[in-house]
JSON list of C-alpha atoms in Angstrom, two decimals:
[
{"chain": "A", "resi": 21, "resn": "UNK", "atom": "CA", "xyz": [0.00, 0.00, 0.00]},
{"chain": "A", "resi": 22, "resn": "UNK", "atom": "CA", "xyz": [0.65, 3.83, 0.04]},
{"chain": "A", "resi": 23, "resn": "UNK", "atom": "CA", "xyz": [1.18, 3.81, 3.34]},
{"chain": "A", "resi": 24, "resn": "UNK", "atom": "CA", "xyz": [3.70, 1.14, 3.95]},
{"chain": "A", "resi": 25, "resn": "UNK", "atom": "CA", "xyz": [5.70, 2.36, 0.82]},
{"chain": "A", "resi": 26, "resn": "UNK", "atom": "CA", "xyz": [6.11, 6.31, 2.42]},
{"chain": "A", "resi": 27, "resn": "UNK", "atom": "CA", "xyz": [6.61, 4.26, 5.63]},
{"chain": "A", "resi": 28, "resn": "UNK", "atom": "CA", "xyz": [9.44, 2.58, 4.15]},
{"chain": "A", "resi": 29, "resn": "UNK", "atom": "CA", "xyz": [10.99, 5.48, 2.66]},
{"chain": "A", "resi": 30, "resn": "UNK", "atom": "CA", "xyz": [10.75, 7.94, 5.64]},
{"chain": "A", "resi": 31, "resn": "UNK", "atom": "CA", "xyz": [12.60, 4.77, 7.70]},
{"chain": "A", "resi": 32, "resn": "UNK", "atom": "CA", "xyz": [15.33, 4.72, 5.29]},
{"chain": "A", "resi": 33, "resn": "UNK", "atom": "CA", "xyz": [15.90, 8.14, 5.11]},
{"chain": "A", "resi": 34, "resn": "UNK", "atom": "CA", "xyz": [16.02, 8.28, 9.26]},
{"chain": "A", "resi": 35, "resn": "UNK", "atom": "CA", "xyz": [18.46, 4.91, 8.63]},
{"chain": "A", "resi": 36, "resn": "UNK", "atom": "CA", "xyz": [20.57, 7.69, 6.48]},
{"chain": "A", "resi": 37, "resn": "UNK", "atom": "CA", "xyz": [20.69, 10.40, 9.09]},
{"chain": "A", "resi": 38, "resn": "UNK", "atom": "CA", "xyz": [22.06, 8.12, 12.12]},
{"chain": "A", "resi": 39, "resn": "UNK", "atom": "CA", "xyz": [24.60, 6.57, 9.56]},
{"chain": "A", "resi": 40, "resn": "UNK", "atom": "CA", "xyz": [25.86, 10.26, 9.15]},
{"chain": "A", "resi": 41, "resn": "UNK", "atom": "CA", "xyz": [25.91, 10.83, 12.73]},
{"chain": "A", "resi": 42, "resn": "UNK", "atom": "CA", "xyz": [22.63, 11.80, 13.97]},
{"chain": "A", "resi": 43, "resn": "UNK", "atom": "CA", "xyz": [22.51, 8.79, 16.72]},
{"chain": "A", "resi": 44, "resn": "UNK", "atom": "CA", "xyz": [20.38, 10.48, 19.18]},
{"chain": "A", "resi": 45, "resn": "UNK", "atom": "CA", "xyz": [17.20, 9.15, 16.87]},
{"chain": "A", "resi": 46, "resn": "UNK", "atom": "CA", "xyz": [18.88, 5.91, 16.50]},
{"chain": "A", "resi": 47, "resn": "UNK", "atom": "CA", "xyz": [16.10, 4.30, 19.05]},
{"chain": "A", "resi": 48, "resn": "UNK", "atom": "CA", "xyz": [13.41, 5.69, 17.37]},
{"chain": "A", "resi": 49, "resn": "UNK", "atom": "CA", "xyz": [14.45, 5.07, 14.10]},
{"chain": "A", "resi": 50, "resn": "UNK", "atom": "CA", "xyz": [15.02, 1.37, 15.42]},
{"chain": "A", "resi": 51, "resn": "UNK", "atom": "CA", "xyz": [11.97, 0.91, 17.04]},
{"chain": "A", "resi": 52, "resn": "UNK", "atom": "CA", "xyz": [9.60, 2.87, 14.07]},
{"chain": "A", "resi": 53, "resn": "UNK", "atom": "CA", "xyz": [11.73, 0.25, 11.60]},
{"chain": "A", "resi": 54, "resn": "UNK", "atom": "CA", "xyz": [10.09, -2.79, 13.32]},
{"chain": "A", "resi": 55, "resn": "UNK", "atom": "CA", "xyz": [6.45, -1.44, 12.19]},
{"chain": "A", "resi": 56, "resn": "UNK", "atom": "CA", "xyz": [7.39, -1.02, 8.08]},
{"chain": "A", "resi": 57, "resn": "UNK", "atom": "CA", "xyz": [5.44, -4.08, 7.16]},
{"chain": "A", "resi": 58, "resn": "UNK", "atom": "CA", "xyz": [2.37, -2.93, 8.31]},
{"chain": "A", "resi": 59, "resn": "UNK", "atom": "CA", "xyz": [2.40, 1.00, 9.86]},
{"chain": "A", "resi": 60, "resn": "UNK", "atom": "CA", "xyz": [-0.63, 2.56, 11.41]},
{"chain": "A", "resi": 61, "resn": "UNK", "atom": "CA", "xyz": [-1.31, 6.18, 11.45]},
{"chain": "A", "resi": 62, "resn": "UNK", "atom": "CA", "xyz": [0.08, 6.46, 14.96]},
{"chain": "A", "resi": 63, "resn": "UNK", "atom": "CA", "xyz": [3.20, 5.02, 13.81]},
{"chain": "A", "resi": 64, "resn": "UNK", "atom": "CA", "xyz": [3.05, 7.71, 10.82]},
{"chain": "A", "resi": 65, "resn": "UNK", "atom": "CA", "xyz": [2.56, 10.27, 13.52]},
{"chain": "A", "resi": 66, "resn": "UNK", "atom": "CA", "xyz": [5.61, 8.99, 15.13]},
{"chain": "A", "resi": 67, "resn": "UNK", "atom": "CA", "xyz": [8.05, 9.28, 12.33]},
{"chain": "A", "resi": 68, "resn": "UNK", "atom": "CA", "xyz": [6.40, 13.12, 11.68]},
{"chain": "A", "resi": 69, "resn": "UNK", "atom": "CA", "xyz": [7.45, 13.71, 15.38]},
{"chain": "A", "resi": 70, "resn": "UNK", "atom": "CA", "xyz": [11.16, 12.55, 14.71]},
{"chain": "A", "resi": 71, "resn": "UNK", "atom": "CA", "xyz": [11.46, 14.46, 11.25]},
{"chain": "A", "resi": 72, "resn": "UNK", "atom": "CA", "xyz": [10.23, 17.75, 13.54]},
{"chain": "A", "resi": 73, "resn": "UNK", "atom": "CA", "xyz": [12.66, 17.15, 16.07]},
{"chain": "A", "resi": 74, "resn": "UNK", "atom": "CA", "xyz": [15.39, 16.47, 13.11]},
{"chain": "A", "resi": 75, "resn": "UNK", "atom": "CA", "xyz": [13.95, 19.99, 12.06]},
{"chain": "A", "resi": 76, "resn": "UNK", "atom": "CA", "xyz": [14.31, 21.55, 15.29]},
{"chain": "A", "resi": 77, "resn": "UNK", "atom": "CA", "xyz": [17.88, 20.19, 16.33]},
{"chain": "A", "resi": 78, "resn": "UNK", "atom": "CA", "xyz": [19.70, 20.61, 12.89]},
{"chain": "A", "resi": 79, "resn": "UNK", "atom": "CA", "xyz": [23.30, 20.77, 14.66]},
{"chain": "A", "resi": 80, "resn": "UNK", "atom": "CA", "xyz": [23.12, 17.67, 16.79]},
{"chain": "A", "resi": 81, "resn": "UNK", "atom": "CA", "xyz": [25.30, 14.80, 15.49]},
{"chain": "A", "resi": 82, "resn": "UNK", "atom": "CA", "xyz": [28.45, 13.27, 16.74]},
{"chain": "A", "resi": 83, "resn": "UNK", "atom": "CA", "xyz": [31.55, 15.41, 16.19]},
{"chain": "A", "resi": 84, "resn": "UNK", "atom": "CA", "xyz": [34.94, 13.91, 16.09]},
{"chain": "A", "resi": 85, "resn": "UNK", "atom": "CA", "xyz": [37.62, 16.30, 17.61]},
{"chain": "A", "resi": 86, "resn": "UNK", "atom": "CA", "xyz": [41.03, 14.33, 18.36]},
{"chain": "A", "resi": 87, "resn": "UNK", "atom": "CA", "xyz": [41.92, 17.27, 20.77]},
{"chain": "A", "resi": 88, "resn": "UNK", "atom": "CA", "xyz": [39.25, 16.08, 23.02]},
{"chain": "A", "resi": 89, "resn": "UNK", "atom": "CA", "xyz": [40.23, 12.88, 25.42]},
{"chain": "A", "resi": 90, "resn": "UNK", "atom": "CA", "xyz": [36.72, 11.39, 26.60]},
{"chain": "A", "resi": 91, "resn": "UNK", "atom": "CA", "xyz": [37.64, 10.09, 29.89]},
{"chain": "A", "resi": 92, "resn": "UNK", "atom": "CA", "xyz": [37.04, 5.91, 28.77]},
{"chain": "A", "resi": 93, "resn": "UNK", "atom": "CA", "xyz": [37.77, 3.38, 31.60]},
{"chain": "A", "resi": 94, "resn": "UNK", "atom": "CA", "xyz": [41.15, 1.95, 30.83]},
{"chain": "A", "resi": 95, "resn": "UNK", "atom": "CA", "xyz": [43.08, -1.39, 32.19]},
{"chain": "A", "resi": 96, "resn": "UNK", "atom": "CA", "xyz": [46.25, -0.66, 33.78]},
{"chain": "A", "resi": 97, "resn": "UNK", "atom": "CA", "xyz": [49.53, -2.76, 32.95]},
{"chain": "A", "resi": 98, "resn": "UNK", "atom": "CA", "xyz": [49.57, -5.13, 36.00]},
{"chain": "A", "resi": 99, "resn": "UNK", "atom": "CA", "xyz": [45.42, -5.81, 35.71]},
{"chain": "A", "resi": 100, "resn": "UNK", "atom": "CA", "xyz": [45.32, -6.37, 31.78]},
{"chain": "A", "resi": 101, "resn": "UNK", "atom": "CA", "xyz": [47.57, -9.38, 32.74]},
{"chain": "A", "resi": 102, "resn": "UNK", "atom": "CA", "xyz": [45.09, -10.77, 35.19]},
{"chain": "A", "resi": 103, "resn": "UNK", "atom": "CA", "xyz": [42.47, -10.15, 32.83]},
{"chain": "A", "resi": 104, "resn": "UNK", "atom": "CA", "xyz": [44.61, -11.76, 30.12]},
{"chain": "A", "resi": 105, "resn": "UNK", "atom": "CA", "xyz": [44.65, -14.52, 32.55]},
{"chain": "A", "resi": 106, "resn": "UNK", "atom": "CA", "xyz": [41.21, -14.89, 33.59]},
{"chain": "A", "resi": 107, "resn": "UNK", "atom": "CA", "xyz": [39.46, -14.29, 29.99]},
{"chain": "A", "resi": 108, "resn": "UNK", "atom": "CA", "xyz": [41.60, -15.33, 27.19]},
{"chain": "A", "resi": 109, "resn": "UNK", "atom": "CA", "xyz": [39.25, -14.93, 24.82]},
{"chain": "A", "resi": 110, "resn": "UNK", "atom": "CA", "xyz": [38.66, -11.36, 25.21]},
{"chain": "A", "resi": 111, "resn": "UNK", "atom": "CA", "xyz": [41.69, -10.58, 25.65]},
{"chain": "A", "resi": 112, "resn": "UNK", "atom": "CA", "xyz": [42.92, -12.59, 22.92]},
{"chain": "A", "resi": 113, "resn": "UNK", "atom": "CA", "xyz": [47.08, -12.55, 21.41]},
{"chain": "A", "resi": 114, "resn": "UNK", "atom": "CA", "xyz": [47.08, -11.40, 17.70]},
{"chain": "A", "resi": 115, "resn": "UNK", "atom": "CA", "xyz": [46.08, -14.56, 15.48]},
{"chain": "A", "resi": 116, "resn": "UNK", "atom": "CA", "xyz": [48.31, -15.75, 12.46]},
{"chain": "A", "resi": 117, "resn": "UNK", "atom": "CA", "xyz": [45.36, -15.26, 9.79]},
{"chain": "A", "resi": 118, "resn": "UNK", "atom": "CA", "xyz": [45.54, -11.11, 10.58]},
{"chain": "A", "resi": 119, "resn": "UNK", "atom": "CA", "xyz": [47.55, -8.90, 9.04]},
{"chain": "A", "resi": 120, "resn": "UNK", "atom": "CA", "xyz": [49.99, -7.28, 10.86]},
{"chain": "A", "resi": 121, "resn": "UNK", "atom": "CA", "xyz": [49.53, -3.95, 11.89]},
{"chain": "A", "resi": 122, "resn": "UNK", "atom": "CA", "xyz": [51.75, -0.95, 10.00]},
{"chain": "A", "resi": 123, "resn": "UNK", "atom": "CA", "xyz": [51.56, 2.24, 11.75]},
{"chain": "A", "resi": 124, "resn": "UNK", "atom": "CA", "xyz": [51.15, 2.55, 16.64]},
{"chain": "A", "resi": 125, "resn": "UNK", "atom": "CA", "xyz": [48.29, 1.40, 17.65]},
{"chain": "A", "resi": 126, "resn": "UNK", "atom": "CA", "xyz": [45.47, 2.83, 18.88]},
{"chain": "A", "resi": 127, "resn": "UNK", "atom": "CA", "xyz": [43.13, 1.59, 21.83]},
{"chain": "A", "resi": 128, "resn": "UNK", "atom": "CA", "xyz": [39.58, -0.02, 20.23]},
{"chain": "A", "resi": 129, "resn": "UNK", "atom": "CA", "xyz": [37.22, 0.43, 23.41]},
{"chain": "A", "resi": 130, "resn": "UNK", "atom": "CA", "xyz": [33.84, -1.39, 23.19]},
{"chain": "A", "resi": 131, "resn": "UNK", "atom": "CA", "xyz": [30.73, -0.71, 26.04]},
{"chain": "A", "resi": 132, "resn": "UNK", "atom": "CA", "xyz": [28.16, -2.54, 25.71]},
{"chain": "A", "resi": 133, "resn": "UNK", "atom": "CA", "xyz": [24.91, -3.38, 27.60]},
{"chain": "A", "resi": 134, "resn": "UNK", "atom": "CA", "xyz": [21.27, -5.13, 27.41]},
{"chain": "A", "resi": 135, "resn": "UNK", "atom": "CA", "xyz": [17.81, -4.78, 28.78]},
{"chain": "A", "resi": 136, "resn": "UNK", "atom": "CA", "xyz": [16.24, -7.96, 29.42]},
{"chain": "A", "resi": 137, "resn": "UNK", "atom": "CA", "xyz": [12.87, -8.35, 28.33]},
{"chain": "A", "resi": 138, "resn": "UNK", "atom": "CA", "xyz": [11.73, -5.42, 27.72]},
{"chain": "A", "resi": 139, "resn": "UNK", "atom": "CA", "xyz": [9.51, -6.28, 24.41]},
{"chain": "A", "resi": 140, "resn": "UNK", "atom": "CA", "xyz": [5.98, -6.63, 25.91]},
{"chain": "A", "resi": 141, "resn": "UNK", "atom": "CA", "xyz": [5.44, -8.52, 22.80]},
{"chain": "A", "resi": 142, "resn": "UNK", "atom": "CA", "xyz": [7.89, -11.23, 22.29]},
{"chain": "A", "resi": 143, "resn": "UNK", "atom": "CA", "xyz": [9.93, -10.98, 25.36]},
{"chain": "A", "resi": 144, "resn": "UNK", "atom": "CA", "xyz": [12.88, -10.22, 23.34]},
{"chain": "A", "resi": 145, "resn": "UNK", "atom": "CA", "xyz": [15.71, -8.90, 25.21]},
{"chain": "A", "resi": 146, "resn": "UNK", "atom": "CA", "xyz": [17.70, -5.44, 23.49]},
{"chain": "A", "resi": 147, "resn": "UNK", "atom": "CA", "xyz": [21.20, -4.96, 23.38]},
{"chain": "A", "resi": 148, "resn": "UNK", "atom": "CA", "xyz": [23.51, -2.19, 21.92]},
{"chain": "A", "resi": 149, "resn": "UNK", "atom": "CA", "xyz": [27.16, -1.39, 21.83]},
{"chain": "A", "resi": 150, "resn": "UNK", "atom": "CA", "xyz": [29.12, 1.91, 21.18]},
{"chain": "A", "resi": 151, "resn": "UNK", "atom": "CA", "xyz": [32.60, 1.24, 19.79]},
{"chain": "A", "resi": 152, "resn": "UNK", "atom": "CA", "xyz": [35.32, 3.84, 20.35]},
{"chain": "A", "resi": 153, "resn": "UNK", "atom": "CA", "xyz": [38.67, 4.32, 18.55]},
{"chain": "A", "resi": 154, "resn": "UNK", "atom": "CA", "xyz": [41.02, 6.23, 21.00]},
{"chain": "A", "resi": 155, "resn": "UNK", "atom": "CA", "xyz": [38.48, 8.37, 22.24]},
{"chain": "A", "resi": 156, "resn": "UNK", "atom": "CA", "xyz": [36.29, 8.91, 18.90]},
{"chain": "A", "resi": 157, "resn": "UNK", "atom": "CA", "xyz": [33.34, 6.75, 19.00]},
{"chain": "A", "resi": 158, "resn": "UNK", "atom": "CA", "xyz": [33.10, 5.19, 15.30]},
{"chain": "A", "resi": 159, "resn": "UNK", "atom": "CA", "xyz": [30.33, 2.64, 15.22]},
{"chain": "A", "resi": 160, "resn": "UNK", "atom": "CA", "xyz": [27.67, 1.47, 17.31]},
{"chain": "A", "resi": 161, "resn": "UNK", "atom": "CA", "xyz": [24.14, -0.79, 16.96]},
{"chain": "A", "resi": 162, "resn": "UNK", "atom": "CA", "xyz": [21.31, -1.31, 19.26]},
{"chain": "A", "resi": 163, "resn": "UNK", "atom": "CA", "xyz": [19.04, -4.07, 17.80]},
{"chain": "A", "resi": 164, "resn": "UNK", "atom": "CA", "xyz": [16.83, -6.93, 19.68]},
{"chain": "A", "resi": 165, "resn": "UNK", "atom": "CA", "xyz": [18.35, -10.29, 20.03]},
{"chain": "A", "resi": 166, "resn": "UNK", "atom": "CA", "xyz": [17.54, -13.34, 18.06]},
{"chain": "A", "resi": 167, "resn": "UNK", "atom": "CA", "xyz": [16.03, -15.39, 21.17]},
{"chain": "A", "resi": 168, "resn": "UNK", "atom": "CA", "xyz": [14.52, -14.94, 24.46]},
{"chain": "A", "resi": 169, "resn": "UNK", "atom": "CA", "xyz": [16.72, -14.88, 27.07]},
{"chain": "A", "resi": 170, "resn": "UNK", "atom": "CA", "xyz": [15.92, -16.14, 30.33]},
{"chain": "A", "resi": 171, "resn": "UNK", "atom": "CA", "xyz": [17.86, -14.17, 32.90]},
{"chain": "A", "resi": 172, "resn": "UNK", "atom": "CA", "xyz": [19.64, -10.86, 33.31]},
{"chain": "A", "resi": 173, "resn": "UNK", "atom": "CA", "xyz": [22.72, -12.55, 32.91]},
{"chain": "A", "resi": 174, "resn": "UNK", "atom": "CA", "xyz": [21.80, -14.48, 29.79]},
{"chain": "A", "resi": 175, "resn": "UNK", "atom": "CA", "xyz": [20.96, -11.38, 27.93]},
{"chain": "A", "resi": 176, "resn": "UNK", "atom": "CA", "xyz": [24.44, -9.70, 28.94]},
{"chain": "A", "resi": 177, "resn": "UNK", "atom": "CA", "xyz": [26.33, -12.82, 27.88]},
{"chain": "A", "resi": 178, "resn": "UNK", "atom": "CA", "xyz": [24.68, -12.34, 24.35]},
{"chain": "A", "resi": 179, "resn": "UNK", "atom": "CA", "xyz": [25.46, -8.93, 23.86]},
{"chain": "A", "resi": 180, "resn": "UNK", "atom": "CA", "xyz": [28.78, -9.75, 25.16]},
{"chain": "A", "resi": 181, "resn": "UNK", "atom": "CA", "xyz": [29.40, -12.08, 22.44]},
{"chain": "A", "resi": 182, "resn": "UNK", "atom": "CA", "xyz": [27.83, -10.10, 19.89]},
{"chain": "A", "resi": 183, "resn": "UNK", "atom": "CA", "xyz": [30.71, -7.13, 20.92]},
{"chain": "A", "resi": 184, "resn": "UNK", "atom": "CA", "xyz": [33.35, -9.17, 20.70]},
{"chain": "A", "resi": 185, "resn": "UNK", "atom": "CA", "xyz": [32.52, -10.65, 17.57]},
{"chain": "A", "resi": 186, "resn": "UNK", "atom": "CA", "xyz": [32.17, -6.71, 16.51]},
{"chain": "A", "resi": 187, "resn": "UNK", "atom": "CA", "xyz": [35.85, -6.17, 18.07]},
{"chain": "A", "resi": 188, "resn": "UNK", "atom": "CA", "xyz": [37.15, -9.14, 16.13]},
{"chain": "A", "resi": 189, "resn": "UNK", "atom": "CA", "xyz": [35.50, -7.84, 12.95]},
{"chain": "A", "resi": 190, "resn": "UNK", "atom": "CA", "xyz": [36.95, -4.41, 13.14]},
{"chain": "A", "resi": 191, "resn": "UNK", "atom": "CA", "xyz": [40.44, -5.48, 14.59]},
{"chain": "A", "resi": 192, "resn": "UNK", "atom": "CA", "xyz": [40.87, -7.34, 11.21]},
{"chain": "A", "resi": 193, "resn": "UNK", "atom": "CA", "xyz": [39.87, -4.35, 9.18]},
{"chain": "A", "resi": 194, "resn": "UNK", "atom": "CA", "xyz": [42.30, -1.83, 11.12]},
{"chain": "A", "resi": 195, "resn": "UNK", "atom": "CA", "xyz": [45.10, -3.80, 10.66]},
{"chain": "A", "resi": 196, "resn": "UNK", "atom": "CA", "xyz": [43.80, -4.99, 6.89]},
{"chain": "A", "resi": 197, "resn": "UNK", "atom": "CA", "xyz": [44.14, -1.01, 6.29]},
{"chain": "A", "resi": 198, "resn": "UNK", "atom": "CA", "xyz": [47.54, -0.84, 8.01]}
]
């Protein structure tokens, strides 16, 4: 229908803006993108209220200044060893199938959390991470999980493992690019 078409399109467009740094709408535009299939006109309200507040907040999107240190938590020397230790596989020594790096490295800092069940409808827990390199953040995703989780715990664990797979992914492609 007309509807679900314009739907579509306005969605897309919002998927556009957080790409180009605009991630204070990224929960709405998540959240709106779940109802494409089959919108009603409070949904289409919805999306009219986000394009007004993309109206009235023109300058808001993430700025990268180098000069600016954002005070992450770091691991000191003597506790990234016990860490090391502890959790090899986060913590993990530089494989044989990646490229070595060229140039110094720079710290890749991940935080990452989840709600558990907070769908009403499916019980679907949500988790998002926010990726930083140095002190610039340069990706992130929130996005429900693929099953139900049954604790607290459970649903951290996932969106654990979905950041690490996200740090493994992008550790390749830093040093792939030197």
């Amino acid at each position: 229908t007309g509807r679900m078409r314009s739907c579509q399109s306005y969605i897309g467009i919002l998927v556009w803006i957080v790409q180009l740094g605009h991630i204070d709408i990224c929960f709405a535009t998540q959240y709106l993108g779940r109802f494409t299939h089959n919108p009603r006109r409070g949904h289409m309200e919805a999306l009219r209220t986000v394009f007004g507040y993309l109206k009235g907040n023109p300058s808001r999107f993430v700025c990268i200044n180098p000069n600016n240190i954002v005070g992450l938590p770091t691991v000191k020397e003597g506790k990234q060893v016990e860490l090391q230790k502890a959790y090899p596989w986060v913590l993990e020594p530089h494989d044989e199938h990646e490229p070595e790096a060229l140039g110094s490295g720079c710290e890749l800092t991940v935080l990452c959390d989840a709600s558990h069940g907070d769908n009403k409808m499916d019980y679907r827990s949500t988790s998002g991470y926010i990726m930083f390199y140095g002190s610039t953040p340069v990706k992130f995703k929130y996005k429900r999980q693929a099953t139900v989780a049954g604790s607290t715990f459970e649903a951290e664990y996932i969106a654990l493992k979905i950041a690490i797979d996200e740090i493994k992914a992008s550790r390749f492609l830093l040093r792939s690019m030197g």
